[in-house]
Tab-separated table of C-alpha atoms in Angstrom:
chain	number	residue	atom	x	y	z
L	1	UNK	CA	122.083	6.433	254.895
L	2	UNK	CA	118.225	5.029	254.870
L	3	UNK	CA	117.048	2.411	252.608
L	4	UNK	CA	115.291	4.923	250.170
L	5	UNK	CA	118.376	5.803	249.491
L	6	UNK	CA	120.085	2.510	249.112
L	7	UNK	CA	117.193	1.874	246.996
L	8	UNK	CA	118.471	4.685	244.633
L	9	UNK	CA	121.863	4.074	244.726
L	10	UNK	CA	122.537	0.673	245.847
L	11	UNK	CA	122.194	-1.234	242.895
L	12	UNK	CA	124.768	0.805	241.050
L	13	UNK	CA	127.104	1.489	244.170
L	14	UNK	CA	127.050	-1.917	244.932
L	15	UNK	CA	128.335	-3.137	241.072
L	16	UNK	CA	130.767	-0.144	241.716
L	17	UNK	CA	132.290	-1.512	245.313
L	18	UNK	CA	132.148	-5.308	243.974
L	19	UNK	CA	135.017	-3.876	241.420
L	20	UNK	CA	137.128	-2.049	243.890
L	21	UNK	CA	137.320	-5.318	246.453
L	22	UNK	CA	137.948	-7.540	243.090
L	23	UNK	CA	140.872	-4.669	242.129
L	24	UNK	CA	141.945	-4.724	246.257
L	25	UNK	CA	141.136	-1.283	246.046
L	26	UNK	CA	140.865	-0.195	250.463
L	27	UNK	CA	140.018	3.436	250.093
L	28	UNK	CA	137.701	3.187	246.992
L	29	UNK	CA	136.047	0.411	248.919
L	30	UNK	CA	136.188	2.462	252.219
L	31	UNK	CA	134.523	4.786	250.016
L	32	UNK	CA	131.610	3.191	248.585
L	33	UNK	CA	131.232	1.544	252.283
L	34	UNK	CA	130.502	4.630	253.731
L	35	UNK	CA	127.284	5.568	250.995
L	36	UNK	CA	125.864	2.296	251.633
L	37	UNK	CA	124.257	0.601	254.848
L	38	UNK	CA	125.586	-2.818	255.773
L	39	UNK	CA	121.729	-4.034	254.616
L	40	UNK	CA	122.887	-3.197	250.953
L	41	UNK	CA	126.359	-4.455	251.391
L	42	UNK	CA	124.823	-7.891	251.865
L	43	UNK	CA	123.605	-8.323	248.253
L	44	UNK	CA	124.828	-11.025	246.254
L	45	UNK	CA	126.682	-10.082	243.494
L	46	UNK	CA	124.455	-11.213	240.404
L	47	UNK	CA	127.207	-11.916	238.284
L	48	UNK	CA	128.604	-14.306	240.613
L	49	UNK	CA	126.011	-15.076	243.310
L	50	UNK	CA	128.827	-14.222	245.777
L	51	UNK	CA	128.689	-11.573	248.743
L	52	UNK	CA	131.115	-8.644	248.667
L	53	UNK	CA	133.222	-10.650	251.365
L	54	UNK	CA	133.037	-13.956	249.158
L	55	UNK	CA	134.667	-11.653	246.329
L	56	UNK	CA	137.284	-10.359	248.699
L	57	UNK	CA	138.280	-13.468	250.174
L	58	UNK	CA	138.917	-14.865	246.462
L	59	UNK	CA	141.041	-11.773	245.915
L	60	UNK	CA	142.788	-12.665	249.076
L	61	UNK	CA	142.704	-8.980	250.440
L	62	UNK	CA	142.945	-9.265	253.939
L	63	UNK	CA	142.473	-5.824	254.705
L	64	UNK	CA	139.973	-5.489	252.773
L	65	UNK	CA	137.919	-8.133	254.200
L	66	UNK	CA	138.792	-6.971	257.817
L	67	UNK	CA	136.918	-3.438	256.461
L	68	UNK	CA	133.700	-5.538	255.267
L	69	UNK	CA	133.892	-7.806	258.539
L	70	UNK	CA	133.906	-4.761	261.061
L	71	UNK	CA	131.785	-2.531	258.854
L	72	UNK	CA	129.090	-5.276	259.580
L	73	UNK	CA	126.841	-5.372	262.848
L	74	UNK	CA	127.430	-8.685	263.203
L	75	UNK	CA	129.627	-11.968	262.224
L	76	UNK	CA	126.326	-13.316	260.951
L	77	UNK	CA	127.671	-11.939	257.609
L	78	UNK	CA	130.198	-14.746	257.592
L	79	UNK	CA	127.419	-17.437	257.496
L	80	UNK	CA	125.899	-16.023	253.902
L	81	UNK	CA	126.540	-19.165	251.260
L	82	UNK	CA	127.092	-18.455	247.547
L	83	UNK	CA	123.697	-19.011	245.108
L	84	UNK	CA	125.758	-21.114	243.085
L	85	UNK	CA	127.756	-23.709	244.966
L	86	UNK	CA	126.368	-23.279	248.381
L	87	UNK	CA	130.204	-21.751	249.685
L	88	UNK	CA	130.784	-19.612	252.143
L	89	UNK	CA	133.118	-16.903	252.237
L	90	UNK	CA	135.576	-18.543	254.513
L	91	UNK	CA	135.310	-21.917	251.689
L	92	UNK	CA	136.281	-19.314	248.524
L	93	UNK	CA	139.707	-18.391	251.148
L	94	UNK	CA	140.095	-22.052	251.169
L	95	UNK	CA	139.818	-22.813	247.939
L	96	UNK	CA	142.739	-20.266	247.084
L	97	UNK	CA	144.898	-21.474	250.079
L	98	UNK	CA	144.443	-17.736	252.027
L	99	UNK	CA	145.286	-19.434	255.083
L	100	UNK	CA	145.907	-15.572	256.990
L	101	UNK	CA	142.002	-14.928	255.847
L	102	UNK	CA	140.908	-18.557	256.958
L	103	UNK	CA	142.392	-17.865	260.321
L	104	UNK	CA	140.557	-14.789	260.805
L	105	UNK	CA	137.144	-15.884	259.464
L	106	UNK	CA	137.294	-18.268	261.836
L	107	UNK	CA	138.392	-16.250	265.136
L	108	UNK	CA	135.534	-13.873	264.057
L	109	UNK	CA	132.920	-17.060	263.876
L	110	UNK	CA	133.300	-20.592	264.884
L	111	UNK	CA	129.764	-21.164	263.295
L	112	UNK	CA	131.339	-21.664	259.398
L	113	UNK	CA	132.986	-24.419	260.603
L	114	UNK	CA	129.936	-26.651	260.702
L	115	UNK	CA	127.992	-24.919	257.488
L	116	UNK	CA	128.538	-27.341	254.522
L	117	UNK	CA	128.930	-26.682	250.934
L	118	UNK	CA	126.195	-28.303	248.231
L	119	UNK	CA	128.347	-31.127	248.057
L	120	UNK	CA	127.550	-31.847	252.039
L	121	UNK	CA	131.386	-31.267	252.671
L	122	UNK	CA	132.617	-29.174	255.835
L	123	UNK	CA	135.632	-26.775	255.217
L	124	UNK	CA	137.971	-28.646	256.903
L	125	UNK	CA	137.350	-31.816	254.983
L	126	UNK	CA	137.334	-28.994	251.446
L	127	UNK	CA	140.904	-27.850	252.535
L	128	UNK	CA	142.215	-31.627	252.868
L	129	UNK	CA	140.322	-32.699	249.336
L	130	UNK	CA	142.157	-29.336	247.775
L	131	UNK	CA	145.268	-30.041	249.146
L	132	UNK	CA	145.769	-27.379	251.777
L	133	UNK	CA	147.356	-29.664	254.372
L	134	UNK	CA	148.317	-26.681	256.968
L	135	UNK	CA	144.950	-25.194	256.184
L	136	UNK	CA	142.559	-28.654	256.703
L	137	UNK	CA	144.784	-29.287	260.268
L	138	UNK	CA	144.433	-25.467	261.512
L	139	UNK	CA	140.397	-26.303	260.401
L	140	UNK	CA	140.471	-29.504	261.974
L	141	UNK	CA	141.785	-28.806	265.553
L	142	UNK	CA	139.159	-25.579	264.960
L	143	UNK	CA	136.113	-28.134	263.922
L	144	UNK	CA	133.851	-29.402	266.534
L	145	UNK	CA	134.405	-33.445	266.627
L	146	UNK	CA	130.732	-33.643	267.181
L	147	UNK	CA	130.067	-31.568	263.622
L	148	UNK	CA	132.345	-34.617	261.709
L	149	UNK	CA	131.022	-37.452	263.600
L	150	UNK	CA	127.232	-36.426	263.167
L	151	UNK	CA	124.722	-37.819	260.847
L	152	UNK	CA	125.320	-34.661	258.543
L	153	UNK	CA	129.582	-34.587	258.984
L	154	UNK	CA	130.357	-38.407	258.191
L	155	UNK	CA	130.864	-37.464	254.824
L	156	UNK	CA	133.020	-35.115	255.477
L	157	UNK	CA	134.710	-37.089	258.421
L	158	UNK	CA	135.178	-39.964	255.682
L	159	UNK	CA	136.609	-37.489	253.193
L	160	UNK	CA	139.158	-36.545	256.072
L	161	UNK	CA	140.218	-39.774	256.757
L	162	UNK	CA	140.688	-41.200	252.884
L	163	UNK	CA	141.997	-38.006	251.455
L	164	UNK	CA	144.904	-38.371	254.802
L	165	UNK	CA	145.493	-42.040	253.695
L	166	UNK	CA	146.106	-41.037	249.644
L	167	UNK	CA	148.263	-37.947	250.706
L	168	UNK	CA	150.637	-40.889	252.839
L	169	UNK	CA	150.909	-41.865	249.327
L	170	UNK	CA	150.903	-45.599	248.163
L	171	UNK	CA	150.636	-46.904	251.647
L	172	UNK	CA	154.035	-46.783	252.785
L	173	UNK	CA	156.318	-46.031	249.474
């Protein structure tokens, strides 16, 4: 399809596809995939100011973000941060504990690892502040050391560290 034509449709289509990956609907989102170029599928949702794969990975369809991932040219895709709170898609999988989606994000692009939300946090240190213990250690042994011990990931290496300490609970009880 050419770009006149995702002119025409897209806007509509798109609205139209963001439903059927927040219903987990595969074929009607295979559908609406295959009417639109991967150009249009990277519109931000302007409800939400997520990506189509932002709004799967909160559903926590796996297959359904595998079909947005490979229907892209490129893992670039996976870099695109949310309008609102600066997350990426692999953040929103985080943020629901979709540890099966985290995994994959991340064997598709190291990259996310070191992109950091508007609050300057890296995903790994996100996963330990939410709780996700399994998730923040798969992220951690993931994470470049360099990306938490640079100027930019102290934060988040200091997040690491004091949200481990509080989840030991009252030092030693």
């Amino acid at each position: 399809m050419n770009n006149n034509a995702d002119n025409f449709f897209g806007d509509r289509h798109l609205m139209l596809l963001f439903d059927a990956i927040r219903d987990g609907d595969l074929n009607m989102t295979r559908q609406f995939l295959r009417m639109m170029t991967p150009q249009a599928v990277k519109k931000l949702d302007p409800d939400t100011g997520k990506s189509a794969l932002h709004l799967a990975a909160m559903a926590g369809n796996m297959d359904v973000v595998k079909e947005l991932i490979e229907f892209l040219p490129n893992d670039d895709f996976l870099e695109v941060q949310g309008i609102c709170d600066g997350h990426t898609a692999l953040v929103d999988a985080i943020y629901y504990g979709i540890k099966d989606i985290v995994e994959y994000m991340v064997g598709r692009n190291k990259r996310i690892l070191e992109i950091h939300s508007n609050g300057g946090l890296l995903p790994v240190a996100l996963a330990f502040v939410w709780g996700y213990k399994e998730i923040g250690q798969f992220l951690y042994e993931e994470t470049p050391h360099e990306a938490l011990s640079s100027q930019e990931g102290t934060i988040s290496g200091a997040t690491i560290l004091t949200t481990t300490i509080r989840s030991l609970g009252e030092f030693g009880k």
